[in-house]
């Protein structure tokens, strides 16, 4: 079977190149276009398996292209690229029939997940290292990581609920996958769920399923994620983002080991192991009334804390070496790019508010932009000292600027900061994980 093909439409040549490189490492081909007219020609020539289009194009909009595809290629999934914070456009696109959306600055991890989901929908499922069960163990020789690997091996032998804490990008999902892979449920499914990505009015349907006709748009029976994880592990990431109404029903599902699909007359038994995670302090969320205390006690039977990368700088070198090896082309005769000692020293000095995920995005960007076989300091695009000082903006000021501005760029200008420094401030303050965003349009 030929490689899956994605049509990427955007008027930013650099972004198209980054998307093409990212898809190439997934063994997915890409054709590109910069206008609606070019996209129509590419659709006729290539018949892609997925269209990924920016919302704003020189001769129209991504919604125009979406409507054209719905009329002429109704089976083709379309995903939108939207400006960050422009949820109105994202919702409008979803209502018009878009498969999904990804926000600028584009998070490559989210992009890969989106592409994999769309290709599975088209019957063109792909196998990548992260999804094939060959995910490497948590890397690092620091005492902290050695202790965590030992604890994971112990946790894998129990069926008790595990709550994984740690900053964004520390590898909480990878730790959950390792607990699953080393335990007796390894042959069952591992179902990861980002609770923050589910619209509040759809949480119950997504988690527990629904019956046909139970609400507008429920045209068929749908299995929930609890049922999809039967015999395996359900990983609820960013659990603190669940609304209180959903927390009540989740608590009952855990206690009774059964769920009731929306519109169903009776409960359905489920057999799953629950692992949950959050980068927030759930104890504080409980104190402030945003998280149920009884649910907290139920999911926090065993806690696993993943340390931030700045607490284990000795792990940066082996992590960077592994990431570069994974990201580099594997063709015969190809020499994998390496980090110069100056670049490695710069990484060792950097505090990594986005942790391992940020390190991977920094290196992936550097691979795309460097010339030659050696990555230098200039290819890393690390924040300057001034930008690091600007990261100390108070949380109240950051929230106020976000509330009053229409974009990150505008909020940054309000505070007298560069957009890059402002995004890293948000990451440090825990307002939202922006440090993992790769592409920044300023």
XYZ file of C-alpha atoms in Angstrom:
442
model
C 0.000 0.000 0.000
C 1.241 3.494 -0.867
C 2.073 5.974 1.848
C -0.823 8.113 3.156
C -0.973 11.591 1.626
C -1.831 14.889 3.328
C -2.615 18.178 1.594
C -1.308 21.102 3.702
C -2.608 24.565 2.810
C -1.028 27.708 4.273
C 0.535 30.898 2.941
C 3.558 30.596 5.284
C 6.248 28.642 3.443
C 8.255 27.940 6.606
C 5.253 26.458 8.382
C 4.470 24.265 5.373
C 8.051 23.007 5.400
C 7.866 22.160 9.115
C 4.606 20.283 8.537
C 6.146 18.423 5.597
C 9.173 17.394 7.682
C 6.983 16.302 10.595
C 4.754 14.193 8.350
C 7.771 12.709 6.588
C 9.048 11.356 9.903
C 5.650 9.665 10.304
C 6.067 8.009 6.892
C 3.307 10.235 5.530
C 3.685 12.096 2.231
C 2.617 15.717 1.834
C 1.663 18.051 -0.983
C 1.252 21.747 -0.299
C -0.668 24.773 -1.516
C -0.686 28.428 -0.473
C -4.114 29.487 -1.780
C -7.626 28.090 -2.105
C -7.198 27.907 -5.888
C -3.952 25.919 -5.620
C -5.568 23.625 -3.072
C -8.404 22.806 -5.485
C -5.871 21.849 -8.149
C -3.946 19.639 -5.717
C -7.177 17.941 -4.660
C -7.931 17.052 -8.275
C -4.396 15.835 -8.982
C -3.630 13.830 -5.869
C -6.833 12.839 -4.001
C -5.225 13.102 -0.525
C -6.282 11.228 2.614
C -6.454 14.407 4.742
C -6.537 18.144 4.134
C -4.913 20.423 6.712
C -5.689 24.063 5.969
C -5.101 27.455 7.534
C -8.184 29.519 8.252
C -6.871 32.688 6.581
C -5.660 32.380 2.977
C -4.830 35.057 0.365
C -7.812 34.308 -1.912
C -10.372 33.130 0.625
C -10.707 31.227 3.871
C -10.252 27.717 5.105
C -14.037 27.609 5.558
C -14.431 28.273 1.820
C -12.129 25.336 1.102
C -13.962 23.189 3.675
C -17.306 23.859 1.980
C -15.791 23.030 -1.415
C -14.395 19.742 -0.112
C -17.713 18.858 1.546
C -19.426 19.343 -1.814
C -16.896 17.567 -4.056
C -14.942 15.202 -1.766
C -17.392 14.448 1.078
C -15.332 11.538 2.464
C -12.172 13.614 2.874
C -11.512 14.755 6.480
C -10.467 18.389 6.845
C -8.605 19.843 9.828
C -8.198 23.566 10.385
C -5.161 25.559 11.512
C -6.440 28.479 13.586
C -4.808 31.401 15.334
C -4.357 30.669 19.022
C -7.308 31.835 21.093
C -9.623 32.048 18.063
C -11.996 29.412 19.378
C -14.975 31.024 17.624
C -13.456 30.163 14.255
C -12.539 26.677 15.421
C -16.113 26.054 16.593
C -17.514 27.430 13.347
C -15.248 25.099 11.388
C -16.325 22.088 13.452
C -19.990 22.982 12.906
C -19.308 23.243 9.172
C -17.933 19.695 9.159
C -14.222 20.005 10.010
C -12.694 16.847 11.471
C -10.600 18.691 14.052
C -8.410 21.751 14.475
C -4.911 22.629 15.661
C -3.950 26.065 16.978
C -1.024 28.257 16.026
C 1.708 28.157 17.212
C 1.455 24.569 15.990
C 2.212 21.941 18.619
C 3.816 19.101 16.661
C 2.682 16.470 19.146
C -0.938 17.584 18.708
C -0.433 17.663 14.935
C 0.860 14.087 14.888
C -2.058 12.881 17.001
C -4.534 14.668 14.732
C -3.025 13.165 11.575
C -3.015 9.658 13.040
C -6.677 9.966 14.072
C -7.727 11.266 10.667
C -5.860 8.532 8.821
C -7.425 5.849 11.012
C -10.802 7.323 10.046
C -9.829 6.834 6.391
C -8.619 3.288 6.963
C -5.012 4.392 6.449
C -3.698 3.754 9.963
C 0.040 4.249 10.407
C 2.452 2.827 12.940
C 4.878 5.144 14.688
C 7.363 4.508 17.438
C 5.221 6.222 20.023
C 2.140 4.197 19.131
C 3.626 0.813 18.316
C 4.504 -0.278 21.811
C 8.213 0.395 21.251
C 8.237 3.622 23.257
C 11.558 3.739 25.130
C 11.612 3.795 28.916
C 11.929 7.058 30.777
C 15.509 8.033 30.009
C 18.078 9.424 32.378
C 20.700 8.183 34.819
C 19.938 10.681 37.574
C 19.015 9.219 40.977
C 15.494 10.643 40.596
C 14.855 8.785 37.323
C 16.352 5.553 38.631
C 13.967 5.734 41.566
C 10.985 6.445 39.302
C 11.734 3.466 37.045
C 11.903 1.235 40.136
C 8.591 2.615 41.396
C 6.914 2.133 38.007
C 7.897 -1.539 38.040
C 6.247 -1.888 41.456
C 3.110 0.008 40.434
C 2.717 -2.202 37.362
C 2.176 -5.222 39.619
C -0.835 -3.639 41.364
C -4.248 -2.600 40.100
C -4.617 0.362 42.456
C -5.429 3.757 40.907
C -2.307 5.838 40.275
C -2.188 9.629 40.149
C 0.796 11.064 38.272
C 1.849 14.610 39.098
C 4.388 16.806 37.387
C 4.744 19.888 35.256
C 3.630 19.860 31.642
C 6.089 18.020 29.438
C 7.655 15.812 32.116
C 6.393 12.576 30.525
C 3.238 11.759 32.492
C 1.613 9.849 29.612
C 4.826 7.920 28.951
C 4.960 6.889 32.620
C 1.337 5.740 32.411
C 2.100 3.726 29.267
C 5.017 2.045 31.000
C 2.877 1.100 34.005
C 0.365 -0.427 31.592
C 2.998 -2.179 29.445
C 4.717 -3.823 32.423
C 1.509 -5.017 34.086
C -0.966 -7.871 33.603
C -3.183 -5.718 31.367
C -0.434 -5.214 28.797
C -2.382 -7.141 26.126
C -5.431 -4.931 26.611
C -5.917 -1.432 25.192
C -4.265 1.678 26.571
C -6.698 4.559 26.038
C -5.317 8.069 26.714
C -7.798 10.918 27.218
C -6.968 14.626 27.467
C -9.805 15.822 29.683
C -9.052 19.457 28.881
C -9.653 18.869 25.172
C -13.237 17.610 25.595
C -15.980 20.284 25.423
C -17.787 20.386 28.769
C -21.165 19.517 27.268
C -19.728 16.376 25.642
C -17.703 14.976 28.559
C -20.359 12.505 29.698
C -20.937 11.225 26.168
C -17.210 10.864 25.474
C -16.426 9.052 28.708
C -19.506 6.872 29.082
C -21.048 6.737 25.593
C -24.598 7.504 24.485
C -27.646 5.929 22.904
C -29.064 6.914 19.557
C -31.463 9.836 19.869
C -30.419 10.757 23.408
C -29.588 14.312 22.294
C -29.378 16.372 19.130
C -26.679 14.915 16.909
C -26.723 11.450 18.502
C -27.570 9.644 15.257
C -26.107 6.288 16.344
C -25.166 4.468 19.529
C -21.657 5.416 20.624
C -19.271 3.508 22.857
C -17.596 5.599 25.563
C -13.916 5.663 26.406
C -14.486 3.570 29.527
C -15.897 0.796 27.337
C -13.109 1.264 24.774
C -10.533 0.622 27.515
C -12.207 -2.600 28.718
C -9.595 -5.120 29.840
C -6.878 -2.475 29.719
C -5.985 0.940 31.103
C -7.810 4.265 30.895
C -5.458 7.232 31.278
C -7.220 10.482 32.199
C -4.739 13.288 31.604
C -5.340 16.831 32.902
C -8.046 15.512 35.217
C -8.385 18.891 36.934
C -10.029 20.256 33.769
C -13.134 18.080 34.223
C -16.230 20.100 35.201
C -17.704 19.360 38.620
C -20.798 17.731 37.105
C -18.614 15.214 35.269
C -16.540 14.611 38.406
C -19.659 13.325 40.192
C -20.349 10.771 37.461
C -16.705 9.773 37.217
C -16.642 9.078 40.956
C -19.675 6.792 40.643
C -18.113 4.979 37.662
C -14.963 4.307 39.704
C -16.875 3.196 42.797
C -19.441 0.999 41.034
C -17.165 -0.189 38.208
C -19.991 0.505 35.800
C -21.147 3.366 33.585
C -24.484 4.513 32.247
C -24.384 5.794 28.661
C -26.364 8.971 28.050
C -29.945 7.971 27.335
C -29.492 4.385 28.556
C -31.882 2.792 31.061
C -29.270 0.737 32.882
C -25.602 0.747 33.757
C -22.969 -1.269 31.911
C -20.147 -2.954 33.866
C -16.626 -1.901 32.903
C -13.278 -3.489 33.703
C -10.498 -0.913 33.474
C -7.467 0.171 35.430
C -7.519 3.910 36.021
C -4.411 6.084 35.841
C -4.866 9.843 36.021
C -2.611 12.872 35.856
C -2.538 16.637 36.144
C 0.068 19.377 36.134
C -2.039 21.293 38.666
C -1.942 20.897 42.451
C -5.147 18.913 43.004
C -5.008 19.411 46.771
C -5.184 23.157 46.176
C -7.958 22.652 43.609
C -9.896 20.801 46.310
C -9.326 23.616 48.839
C -10.579 26.194 46.342
C -13.689 24.177 45.490
C -12.801 23.304 41.903
C -12.242 19.583 42.479
C -14.234 17.117 44.556
C -12.473 15.903 47.679
C -14.060 12.429 47.522
C -12.902 11.966 43.926
C -9.424 13.180 44.850
C -9.119 10.524 47.550
C -10.411 7.864 45.179
C -7.948 8.531 42.348
C -4.967 9.446 44.559
C -4.411 5.999 46.100
C -0.778 6.014 44.914
C 0.981 9.180 43.761
C 3.873 9.234 41.308
C 5.711 12.555 40.965
C 7.787 13.191 37.858
C 10.553 15.766 38.463
C 11.028 18.719 36.093
C 14.035 18.597 33.796
C 15.731 21.487 35.617
C 16.014 19.243 38.703
C 17.977 16.632 36.749
C 20.234 18.498 34.277
C 22.555 15.465 34.022
C 19.792 13.777 31.998
C 19.755 16.430 29.263
C 22.686 14.946 27.312
C 21.298 11.375 27.010
C 17.824 12.734 26.303
C 19.086 15.038 23.547
C 21.126 12.229 21.996
C 18.117 9.904 21.963
C 15.767 12.565 20.560
C 18.136 13.474 17.729
C 18.575 9.807 16.847
C 14.799 9.341 16.791
C 14.107 12.462 14.726
C 16.935 12.061 12.203
C 16.280 10.325 8.861
C 17.301 6.676 8.979
C 18.264 6.212 5.328
C 21.446 4.266 4.605
C 24.445 6.584 4.521
C 22.693 9.414 6.341
C 24.703 11.006 9.135
C 22.551 12.061 12.067
C 23.102 15.723 13.010
C 24.831 16.277 16.335
C 24.918 19.057 18.893
C 28.068 21.114 19.190
C 29.547 21.273 22.682
C 28.552 24.943 22.854
C 24.947 24.047 21.962
C 24.910 21.239 24.511
C 26.265 23.618 27.161
C 23.505 26.109 26.307
C 20.897 23.401 26.785
C 22.455 22.408 30.095
C 22.165 26.019 31.318
C 18.559 26.423 30.167
C 15.747 25.915 32.734
C 13.229 24.205 30.377
C 9.841 25.419 31.620
C 8.322 23.010 29.091
C 10.533 20.119 30.245
C 11.248 17.114 27.989
C 8.497 18.038 25.532
C 10.114 21.442 25.068
C 13.537 19.851 24.573
C 12.103 17.651 21.825
C 10.432 20.596 20.086
C 13.606 22.697 20.335
C 15.645 19.919 18.727
C 13.037 19.181 16.069
C 12.983 22.852 15.109
C 16.796 22.968 15.128
C 16.963 19.947 12.808
C 14.644 21.669 10.374
C 16.520 24.964 10.411
C 20.210 24.090 10.841
C 22.608 23.949 7.907
C 25.083 21.097 7.845
C 25.523 18.210 10.238
C 26.176 20.137 13.463
C 23.521 22.005 15.435
C 24.915 25.248 16.839
C 23.620 27.539 19.597
C 21.995 29.864 17.049
C 19.906 26.964 15.696
C 18.310 26.346 19.107
C 16.536 29.731 19.336
C 16.628 29.708 23.134
C 15.186 32.771 24.935
C 17.604 35.608 25.659
C 18.514 36.732 29.166
C 16.103 39.655 28.829
C 13.314 37.309 27.858
C 14.093 35.059 30.823
C 13.841 38.068 33.169
C 10.550 39.024 31.563
C 9.254 35.554 32.438
C 8.895 36.761 36.022
C 5.684 38.639 35.187
C 3.177 38.256 38.077
C 0.357 35.805 37.542
C -2.285 38.501 38.064
C -0.749 40.737 35.418
C -0.542 37.858 32.954
C -4.197 36.878 33.478
C -5.355 40.502 33.202
C -3.428 40.994 29.972
C -4.902 37.800 28.524
C -8.431 38.819 29.484
C -8.095 42.267 27.919
C -6.204 41.309 24.750
C -7.354 39.401 21.711
C -4.119 37.472 21.229
C -0.878 36.486 22.931
C 0.949 39.060 20.839
C -1.324 41.860 22.063
C -1.043 40.704 25.674
C 2.749 40.641 25.376
C 2.792 44.203 24.033
C 0.604 45.317 26.945
C 3.200 43.993 29.389
C 6.168 45.283 27.391
C 7.385 41.764 26.603
C 8.260 39.817 23.510
C 5.657 37.189 22.488
C 8.212 34.436 23.148
C 8.913 35.648 26.679
C 5.182 35.995 27.370
C 4.469 32.409 26.310
C 7.222 31.113 28.556
C 5.790 33.206 31.396
C 2.469 31.436 30.974
C 4.226 28.083 31.106
C 6.082 28.975 34.301
C 2.934 30.309 35.962
C 0.918 27.230 35.031
C -1.746 29.317 33.286
C -1.393 27.217 30.170
C 1.355 25.129 28.628
C 2.632 27.247 25.752
C 6.314 26.369 25.917
C 5.706 23.259 23.829
C 4.440 25.369 20.891
C 6.942 25.189 18.087
C 5.864 27.808 15.576
C 5.305 31.387 16.674
C 3.848 33.942 14.325
C 4.856 37.392 15.597
